[in-house]
PDB file of C-alpha atoms in Angstrom:
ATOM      1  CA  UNK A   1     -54.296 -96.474 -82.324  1.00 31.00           C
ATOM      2  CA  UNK A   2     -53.465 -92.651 -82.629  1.00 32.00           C
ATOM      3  CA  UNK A   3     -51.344 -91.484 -85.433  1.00 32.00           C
ATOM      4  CA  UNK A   4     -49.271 -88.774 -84.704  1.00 29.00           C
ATOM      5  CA  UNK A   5     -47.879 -85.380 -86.988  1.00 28.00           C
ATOM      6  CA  UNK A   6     -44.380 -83.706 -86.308  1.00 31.00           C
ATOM      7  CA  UNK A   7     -42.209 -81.283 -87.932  1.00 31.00           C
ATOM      8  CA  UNK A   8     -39.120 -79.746 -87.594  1.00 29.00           C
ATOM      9  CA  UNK A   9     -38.319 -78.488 -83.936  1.00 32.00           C
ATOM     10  CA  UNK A  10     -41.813 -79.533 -82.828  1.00 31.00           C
ATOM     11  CA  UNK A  11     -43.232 -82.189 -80.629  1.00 33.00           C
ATOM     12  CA  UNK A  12     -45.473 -84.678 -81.961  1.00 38.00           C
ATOM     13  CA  UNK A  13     -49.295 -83.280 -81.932  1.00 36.00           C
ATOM     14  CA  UNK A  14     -52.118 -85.984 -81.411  1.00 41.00           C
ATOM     15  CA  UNK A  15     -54.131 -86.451 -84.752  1.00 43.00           C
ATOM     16  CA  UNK A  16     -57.823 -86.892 -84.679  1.00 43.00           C
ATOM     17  CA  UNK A  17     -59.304 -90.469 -85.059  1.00 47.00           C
ATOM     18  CA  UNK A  18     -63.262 -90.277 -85.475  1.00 47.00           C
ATOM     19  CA  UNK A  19     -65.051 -87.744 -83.990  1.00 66.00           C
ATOM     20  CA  UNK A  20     -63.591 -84.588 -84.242  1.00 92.00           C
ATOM     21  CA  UNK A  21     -64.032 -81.490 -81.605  1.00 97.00           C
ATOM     22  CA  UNK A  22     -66.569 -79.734 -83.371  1.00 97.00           C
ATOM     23  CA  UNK A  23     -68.285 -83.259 -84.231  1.00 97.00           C
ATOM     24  CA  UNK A  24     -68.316 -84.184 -80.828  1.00 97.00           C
ATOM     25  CA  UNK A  25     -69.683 -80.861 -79.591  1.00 97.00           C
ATOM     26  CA  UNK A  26     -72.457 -80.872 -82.201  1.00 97.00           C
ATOM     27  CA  UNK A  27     -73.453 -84.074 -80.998  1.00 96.00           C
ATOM     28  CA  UNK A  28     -73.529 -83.446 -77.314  1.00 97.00           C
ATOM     29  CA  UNK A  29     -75.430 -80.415 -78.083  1.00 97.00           C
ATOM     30  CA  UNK A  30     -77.970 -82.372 -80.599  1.00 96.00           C
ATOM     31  CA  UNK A  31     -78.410 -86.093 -78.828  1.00 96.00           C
ATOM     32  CA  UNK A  32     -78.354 -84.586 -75.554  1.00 96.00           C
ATOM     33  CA  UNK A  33     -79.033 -80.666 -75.690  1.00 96.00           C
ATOM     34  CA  UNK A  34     -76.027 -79.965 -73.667  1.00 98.00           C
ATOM     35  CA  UNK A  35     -74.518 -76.649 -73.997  1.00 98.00           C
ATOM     36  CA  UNK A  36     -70.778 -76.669 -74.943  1.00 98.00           C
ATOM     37  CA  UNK A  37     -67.518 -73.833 -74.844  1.00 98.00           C
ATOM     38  CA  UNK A  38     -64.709 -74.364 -76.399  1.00 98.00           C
ATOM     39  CA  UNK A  39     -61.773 -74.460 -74.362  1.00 97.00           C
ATOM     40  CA  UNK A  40     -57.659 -73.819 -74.736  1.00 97.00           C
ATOM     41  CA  UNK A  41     -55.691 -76.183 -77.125  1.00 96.00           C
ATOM     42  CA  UNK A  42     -52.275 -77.853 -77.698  1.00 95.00           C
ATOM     43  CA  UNK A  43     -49.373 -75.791 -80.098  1.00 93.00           C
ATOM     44  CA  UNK A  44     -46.097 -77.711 -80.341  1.00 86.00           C
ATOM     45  CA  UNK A  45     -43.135 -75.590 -79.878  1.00 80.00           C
ATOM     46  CA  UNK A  46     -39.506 -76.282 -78.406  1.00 76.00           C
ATOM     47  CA  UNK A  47     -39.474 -79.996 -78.924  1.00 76.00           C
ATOM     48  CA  UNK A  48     -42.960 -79.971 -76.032  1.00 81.00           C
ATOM     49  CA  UNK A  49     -46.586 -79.374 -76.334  1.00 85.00           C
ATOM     50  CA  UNK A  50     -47.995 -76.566 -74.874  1.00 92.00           C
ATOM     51  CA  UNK A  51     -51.071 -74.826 -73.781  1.00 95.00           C
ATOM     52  CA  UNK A  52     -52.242 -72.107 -75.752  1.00 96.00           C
ATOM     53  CA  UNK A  53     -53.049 -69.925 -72.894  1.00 95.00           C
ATOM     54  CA  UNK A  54     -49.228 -69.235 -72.537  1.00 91.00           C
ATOM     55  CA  UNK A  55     -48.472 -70.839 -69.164  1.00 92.00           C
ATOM     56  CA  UNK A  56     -45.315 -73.123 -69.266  1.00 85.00           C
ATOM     57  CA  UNK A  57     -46.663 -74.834 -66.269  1.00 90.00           C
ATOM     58  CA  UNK A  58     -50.240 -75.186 -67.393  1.00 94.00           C
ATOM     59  CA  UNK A  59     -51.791 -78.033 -64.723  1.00 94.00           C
ATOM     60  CA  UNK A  60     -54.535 -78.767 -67.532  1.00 95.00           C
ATOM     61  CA  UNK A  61     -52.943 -78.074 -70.986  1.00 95.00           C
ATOM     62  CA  UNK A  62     -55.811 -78.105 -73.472  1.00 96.00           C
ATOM     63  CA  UNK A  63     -58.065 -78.544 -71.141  1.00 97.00           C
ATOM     64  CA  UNK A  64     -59.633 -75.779 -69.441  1.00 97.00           C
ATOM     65  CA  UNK A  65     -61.348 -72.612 -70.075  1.00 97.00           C
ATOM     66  CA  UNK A  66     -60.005 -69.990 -73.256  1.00 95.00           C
ATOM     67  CA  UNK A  67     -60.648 -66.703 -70.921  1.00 92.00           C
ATOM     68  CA  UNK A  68     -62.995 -65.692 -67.539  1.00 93.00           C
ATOM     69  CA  UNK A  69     -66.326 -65.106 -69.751  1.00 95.00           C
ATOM     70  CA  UNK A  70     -66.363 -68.702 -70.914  1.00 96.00           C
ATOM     71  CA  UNK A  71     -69.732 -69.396 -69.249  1.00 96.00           C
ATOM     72  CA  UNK A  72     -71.752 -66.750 -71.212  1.00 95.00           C
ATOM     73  CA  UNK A  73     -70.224 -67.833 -74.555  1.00 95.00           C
ATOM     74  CA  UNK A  74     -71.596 -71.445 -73.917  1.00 97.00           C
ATOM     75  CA  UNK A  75     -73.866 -72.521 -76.042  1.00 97.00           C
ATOM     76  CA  UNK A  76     -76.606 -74.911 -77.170  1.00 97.00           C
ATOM     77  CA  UNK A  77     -77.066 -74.026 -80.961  1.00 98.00           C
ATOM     78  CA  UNK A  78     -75.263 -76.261 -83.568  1.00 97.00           C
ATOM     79  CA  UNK A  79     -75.044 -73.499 -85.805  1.00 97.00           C
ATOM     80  CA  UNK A  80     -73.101 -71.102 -82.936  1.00 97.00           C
ATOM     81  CA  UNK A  81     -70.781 -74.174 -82.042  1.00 97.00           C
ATOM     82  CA  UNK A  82     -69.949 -74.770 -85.871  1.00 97.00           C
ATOM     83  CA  UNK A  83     -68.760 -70.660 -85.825  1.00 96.00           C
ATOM     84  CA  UNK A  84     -66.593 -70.882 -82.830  1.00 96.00           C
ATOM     85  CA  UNK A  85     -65.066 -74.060 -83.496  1.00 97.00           C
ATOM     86  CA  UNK A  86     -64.027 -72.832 -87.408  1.00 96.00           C
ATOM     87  CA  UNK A  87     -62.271 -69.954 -85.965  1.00 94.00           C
ATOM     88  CA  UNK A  88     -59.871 -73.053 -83.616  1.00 94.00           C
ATOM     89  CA  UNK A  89     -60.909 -76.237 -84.808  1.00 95.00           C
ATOM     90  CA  UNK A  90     -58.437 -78.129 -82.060  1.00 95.00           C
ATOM     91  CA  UNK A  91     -59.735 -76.574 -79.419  1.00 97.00           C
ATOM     92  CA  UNK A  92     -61.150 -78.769 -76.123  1.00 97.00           C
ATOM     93  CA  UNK A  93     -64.592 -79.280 -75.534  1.00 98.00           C
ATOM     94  CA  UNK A  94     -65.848 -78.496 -72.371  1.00 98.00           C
ATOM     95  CA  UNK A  95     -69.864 -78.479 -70.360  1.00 98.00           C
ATOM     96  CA  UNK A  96     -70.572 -76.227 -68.368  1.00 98.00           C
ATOM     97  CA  UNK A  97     -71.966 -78.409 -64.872  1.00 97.00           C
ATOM     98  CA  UNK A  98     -74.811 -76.617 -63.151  1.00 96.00           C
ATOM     99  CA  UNK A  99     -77.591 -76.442 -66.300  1.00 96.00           C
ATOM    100  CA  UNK A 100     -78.032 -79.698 -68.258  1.00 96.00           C
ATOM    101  CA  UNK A 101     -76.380 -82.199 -65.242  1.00 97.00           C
ATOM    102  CA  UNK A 102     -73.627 -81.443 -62.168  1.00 97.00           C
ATOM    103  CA  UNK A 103     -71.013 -84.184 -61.672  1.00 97.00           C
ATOM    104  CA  UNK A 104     -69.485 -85.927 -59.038  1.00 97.00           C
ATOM    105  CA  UNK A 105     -65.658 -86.309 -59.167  1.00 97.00           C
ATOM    106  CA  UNK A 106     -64.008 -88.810 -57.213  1.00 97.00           C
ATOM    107  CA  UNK A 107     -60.550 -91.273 -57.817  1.00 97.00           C
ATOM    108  CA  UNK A 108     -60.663 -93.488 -60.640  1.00 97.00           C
ATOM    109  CA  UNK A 109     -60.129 -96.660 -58.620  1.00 96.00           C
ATOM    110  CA  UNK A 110     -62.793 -95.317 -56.078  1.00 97.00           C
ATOM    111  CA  UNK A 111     -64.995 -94.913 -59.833  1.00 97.00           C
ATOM    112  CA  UNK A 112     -64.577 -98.448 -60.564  1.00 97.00           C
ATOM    113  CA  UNK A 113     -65.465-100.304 -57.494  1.00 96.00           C
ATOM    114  CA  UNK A 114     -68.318 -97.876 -57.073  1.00 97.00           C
ATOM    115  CA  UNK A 115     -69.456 -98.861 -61.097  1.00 97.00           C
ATOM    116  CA  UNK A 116     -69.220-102.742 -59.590  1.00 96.00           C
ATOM    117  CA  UNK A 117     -71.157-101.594 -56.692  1.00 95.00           C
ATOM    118  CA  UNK A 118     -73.874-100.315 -58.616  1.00 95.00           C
ATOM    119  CA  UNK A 119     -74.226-103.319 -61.311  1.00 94.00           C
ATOM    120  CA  UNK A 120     -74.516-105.389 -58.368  1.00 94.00           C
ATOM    121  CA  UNK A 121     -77.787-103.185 -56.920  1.00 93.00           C
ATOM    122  CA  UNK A 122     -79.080-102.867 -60.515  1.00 93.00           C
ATOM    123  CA  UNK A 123     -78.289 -99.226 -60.292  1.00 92.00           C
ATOM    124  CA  UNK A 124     -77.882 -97.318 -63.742  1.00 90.00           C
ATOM    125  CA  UNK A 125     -75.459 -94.316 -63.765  1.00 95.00           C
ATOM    126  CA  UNK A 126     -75.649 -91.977 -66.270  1.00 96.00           C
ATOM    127  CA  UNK A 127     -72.509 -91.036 -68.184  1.00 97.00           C
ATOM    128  CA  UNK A 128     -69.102 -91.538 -66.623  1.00 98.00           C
ATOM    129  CA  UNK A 129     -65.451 -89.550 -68.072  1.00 98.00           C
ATOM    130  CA  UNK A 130     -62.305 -90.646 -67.085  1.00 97.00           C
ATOM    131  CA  UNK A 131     -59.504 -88.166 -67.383  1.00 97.00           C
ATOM    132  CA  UNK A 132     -55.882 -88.564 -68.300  1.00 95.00           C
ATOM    133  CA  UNK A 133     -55.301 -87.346 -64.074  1.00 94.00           C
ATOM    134  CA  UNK A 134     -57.102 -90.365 -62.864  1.00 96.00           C
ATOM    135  CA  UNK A 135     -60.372 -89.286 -61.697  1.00 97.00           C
ATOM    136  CA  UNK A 136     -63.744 -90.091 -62.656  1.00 98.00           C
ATOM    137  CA  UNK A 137     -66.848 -88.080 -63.317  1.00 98.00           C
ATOM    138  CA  UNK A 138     -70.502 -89.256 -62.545  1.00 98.00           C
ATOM    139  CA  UNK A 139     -73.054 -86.989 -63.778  1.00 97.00           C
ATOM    140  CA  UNK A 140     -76.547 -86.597 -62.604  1.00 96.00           C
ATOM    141  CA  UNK A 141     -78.931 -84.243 -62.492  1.00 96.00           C
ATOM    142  CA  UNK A 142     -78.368 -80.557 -61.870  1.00 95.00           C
ATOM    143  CA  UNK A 143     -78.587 -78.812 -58.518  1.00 90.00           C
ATOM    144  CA  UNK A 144     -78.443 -82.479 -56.284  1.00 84.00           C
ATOM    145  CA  UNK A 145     -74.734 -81.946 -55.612  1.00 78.00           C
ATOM    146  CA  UNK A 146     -75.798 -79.608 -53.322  1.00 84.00           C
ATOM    147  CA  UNK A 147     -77.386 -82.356 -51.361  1.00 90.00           C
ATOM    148  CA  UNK A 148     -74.417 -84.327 -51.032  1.00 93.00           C
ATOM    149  CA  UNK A 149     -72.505 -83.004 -47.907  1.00 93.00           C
ATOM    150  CA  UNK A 150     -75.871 -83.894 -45.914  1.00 94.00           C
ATOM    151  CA  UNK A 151     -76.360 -87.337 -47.911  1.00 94.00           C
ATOM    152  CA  UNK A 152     -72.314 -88.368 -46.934  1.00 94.00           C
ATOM    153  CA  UNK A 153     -72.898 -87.394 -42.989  1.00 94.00           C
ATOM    154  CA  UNK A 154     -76.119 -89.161 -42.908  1.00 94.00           C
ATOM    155  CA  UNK A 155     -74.289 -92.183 -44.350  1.00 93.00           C
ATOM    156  CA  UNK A 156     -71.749 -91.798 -41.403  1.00 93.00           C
ATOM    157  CA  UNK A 157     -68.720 -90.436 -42.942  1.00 92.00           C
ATOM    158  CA  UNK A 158     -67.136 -86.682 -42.489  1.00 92.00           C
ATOM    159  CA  UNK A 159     -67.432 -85.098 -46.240  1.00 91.00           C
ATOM    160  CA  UNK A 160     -64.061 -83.782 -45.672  1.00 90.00           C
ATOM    161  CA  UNK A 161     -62.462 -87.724 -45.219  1.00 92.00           C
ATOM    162  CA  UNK A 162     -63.487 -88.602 -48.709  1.00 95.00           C
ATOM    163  CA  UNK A 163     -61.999 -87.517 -51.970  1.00 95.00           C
ATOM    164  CA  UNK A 164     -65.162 -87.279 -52.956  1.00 96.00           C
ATOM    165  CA  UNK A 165     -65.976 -83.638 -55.009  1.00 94.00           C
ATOM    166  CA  UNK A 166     -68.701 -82.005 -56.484  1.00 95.00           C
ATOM    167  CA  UNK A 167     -69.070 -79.677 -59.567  1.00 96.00           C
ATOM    168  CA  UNK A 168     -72.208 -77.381 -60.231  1.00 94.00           C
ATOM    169  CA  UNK A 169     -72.823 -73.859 -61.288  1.00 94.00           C
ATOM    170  CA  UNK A 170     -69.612 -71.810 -62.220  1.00 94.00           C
ATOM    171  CA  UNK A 171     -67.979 -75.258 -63.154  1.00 96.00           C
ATOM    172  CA  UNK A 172     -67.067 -77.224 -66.257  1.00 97.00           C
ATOM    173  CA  UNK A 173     -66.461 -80.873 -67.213  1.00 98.00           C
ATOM    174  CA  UNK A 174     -63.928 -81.677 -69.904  1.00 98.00           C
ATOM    175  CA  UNK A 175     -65.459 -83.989 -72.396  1.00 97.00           C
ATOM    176  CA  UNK A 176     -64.035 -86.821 -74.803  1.00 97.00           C
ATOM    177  CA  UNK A 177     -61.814 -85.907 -77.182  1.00 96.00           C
ATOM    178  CA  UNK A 178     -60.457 -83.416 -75.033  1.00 97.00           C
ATOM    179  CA  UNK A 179     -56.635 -84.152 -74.203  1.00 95.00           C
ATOM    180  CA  UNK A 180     -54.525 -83.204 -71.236  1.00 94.00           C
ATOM    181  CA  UNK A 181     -51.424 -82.225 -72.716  1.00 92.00           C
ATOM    182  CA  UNK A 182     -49.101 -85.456 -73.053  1.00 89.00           C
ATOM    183  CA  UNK A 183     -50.624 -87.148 -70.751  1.00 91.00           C
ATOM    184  CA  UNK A 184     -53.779 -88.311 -73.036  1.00 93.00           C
ATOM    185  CA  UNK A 185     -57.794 -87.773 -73.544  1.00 95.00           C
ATOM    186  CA  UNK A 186     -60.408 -87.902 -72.103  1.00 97.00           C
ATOM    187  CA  UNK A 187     -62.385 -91.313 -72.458  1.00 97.00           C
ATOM    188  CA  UNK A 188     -66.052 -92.495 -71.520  1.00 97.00           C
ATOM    189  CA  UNK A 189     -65.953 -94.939 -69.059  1.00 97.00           C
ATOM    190  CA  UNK A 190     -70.065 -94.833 -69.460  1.00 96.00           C
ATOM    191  CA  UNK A 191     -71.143 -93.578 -72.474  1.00 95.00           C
ATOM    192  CA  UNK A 192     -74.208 -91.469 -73.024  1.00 95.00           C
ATOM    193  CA  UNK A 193     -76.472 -93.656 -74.884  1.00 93.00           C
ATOM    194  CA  UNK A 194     -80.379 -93.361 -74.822  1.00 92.00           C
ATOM    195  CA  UNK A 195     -80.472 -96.124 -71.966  1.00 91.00           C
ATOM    196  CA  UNK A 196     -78.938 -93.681 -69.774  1.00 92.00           C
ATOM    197  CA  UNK A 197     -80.601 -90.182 -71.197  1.00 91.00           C
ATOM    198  CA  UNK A 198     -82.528 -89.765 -67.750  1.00 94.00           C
ATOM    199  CA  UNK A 199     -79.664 -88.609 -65.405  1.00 96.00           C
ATOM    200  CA  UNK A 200     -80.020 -90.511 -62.160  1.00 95.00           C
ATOM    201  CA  UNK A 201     -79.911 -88.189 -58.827  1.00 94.00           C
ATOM    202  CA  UNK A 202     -76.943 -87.901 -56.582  1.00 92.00           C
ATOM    203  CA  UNK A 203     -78.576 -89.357 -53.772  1.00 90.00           C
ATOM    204  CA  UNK A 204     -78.724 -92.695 -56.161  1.00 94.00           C
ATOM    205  CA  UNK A 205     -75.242 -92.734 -56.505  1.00 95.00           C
ATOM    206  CA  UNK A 206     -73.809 -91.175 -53.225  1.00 95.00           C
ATOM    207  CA  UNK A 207     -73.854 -94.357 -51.301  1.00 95.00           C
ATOM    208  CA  UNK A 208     -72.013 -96.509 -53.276  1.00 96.00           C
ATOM    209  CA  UNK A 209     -69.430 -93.565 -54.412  1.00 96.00           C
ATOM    210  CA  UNK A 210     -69.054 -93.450 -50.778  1.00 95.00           C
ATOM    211  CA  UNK A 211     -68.299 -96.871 -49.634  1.00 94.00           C
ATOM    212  CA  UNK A 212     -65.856 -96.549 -52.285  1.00 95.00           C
ATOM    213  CA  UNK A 213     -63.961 -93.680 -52.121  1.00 95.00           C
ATOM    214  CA  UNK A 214     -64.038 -94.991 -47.951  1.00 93.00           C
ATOM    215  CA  UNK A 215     -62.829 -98.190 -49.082  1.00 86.00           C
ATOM    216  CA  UNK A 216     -59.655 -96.154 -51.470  1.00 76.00           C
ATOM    217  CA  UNK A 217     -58.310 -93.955 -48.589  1.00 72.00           C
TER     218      UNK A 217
END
């Protein structure tokens, strides 16, 4: 259970349980050697939480990118990530997709009967976010989301019927404890332990993600 801080005229601001931001993006970075940026974070002001890029109607409050150079100030040194994380301590973790794994994105009740799927063919995903917006994130190895147009239409379905998305170079996952304003964190559904270290490759996964995300339209 979260416990919560307020003051006067402010909104209540999630506090940290466990792992916090810079803990979790040192350990990304050291049990997996993924690079990490730090992201936007939440201020309370007016009663509301809000982004600290300035937007009132932020879509992803907390939760995305700090400015446009945020892929060159990735990084995968521990010692870099403790610096930028002093200087905001709250702010989100993201991973860049497109170097260490890409992800596919699809609806979180599409995610789940595709995870059920795969148990049942003794398939092993690698690690699997939910977000706070309802969508889950398969990663697997980098560059094979390119493949996946071609992999849906050979399985018989029109890449542009499925909610079915892919993230690679230029792109960024949001990783746990990252929160989405209000609406809550960032969770692993899968988490990355050392049975799943070897990402699988999309065309493992695309079958079954696409029955499902068929099966949720």
């Amino acid at each position: 259970m979260e416990e919560t801080i307020a003051g006067p005229e402010t909104a209540p601001i999630p506090k940290q349980r466990g792992a916090s931001f810079l803990d979790s993006a040192v350990r990304y970075i050291e049990e997996r050697h993924w690079d990490v940026v730090p992201g936007t974070w939440l201020e309370a002001a007016d009663g509301m939480l809000h982004c600290s890029c300035g937007q009132r109607a932020c879509p992803l409050p907390g939760a995305h990118p700090a400015g446009e150079d945020w892929a060159s100030r990735a990084t995968g040194s521990a010692t870099v990530t403790r610096r930028l994380w002093a200087r905001q301590p709250n702010a989100s973790v993201l991973l860049p997709t497109g170097r260490a794994f890409d992800a596919l994105d699809v609806p979180e009740s599409a995610g789940f009967l595709a995870l059920a799927r795969m148990e049942r063919m003794e398939l092993t995903p690698g690690p699997v976010t939910v977000t706070p917006d309802r969508r889950m994130l398969f990663l697997v190895l980098p560059g094979t989301s390119a493949k996946v147009p071609d992999l849906v239409r050979g399985l018989g379905w029109s890449p542009a019927a499925l909610d079915l998305t892919t993230l690679g170079e230029g792109a960024y996952v949001a990783a746990p404890p990252t929160r989405f304003g209000s609406r809550g964190a960032v969770q692993w559904v899968r988490r990355p332990t050392p049975a799943n270290r070897w990402l699988p490759d999309a065309e493992e996964l695309v079958s079954s993600l696409s029955y499902a995300c068929g099966r949720d339209r």
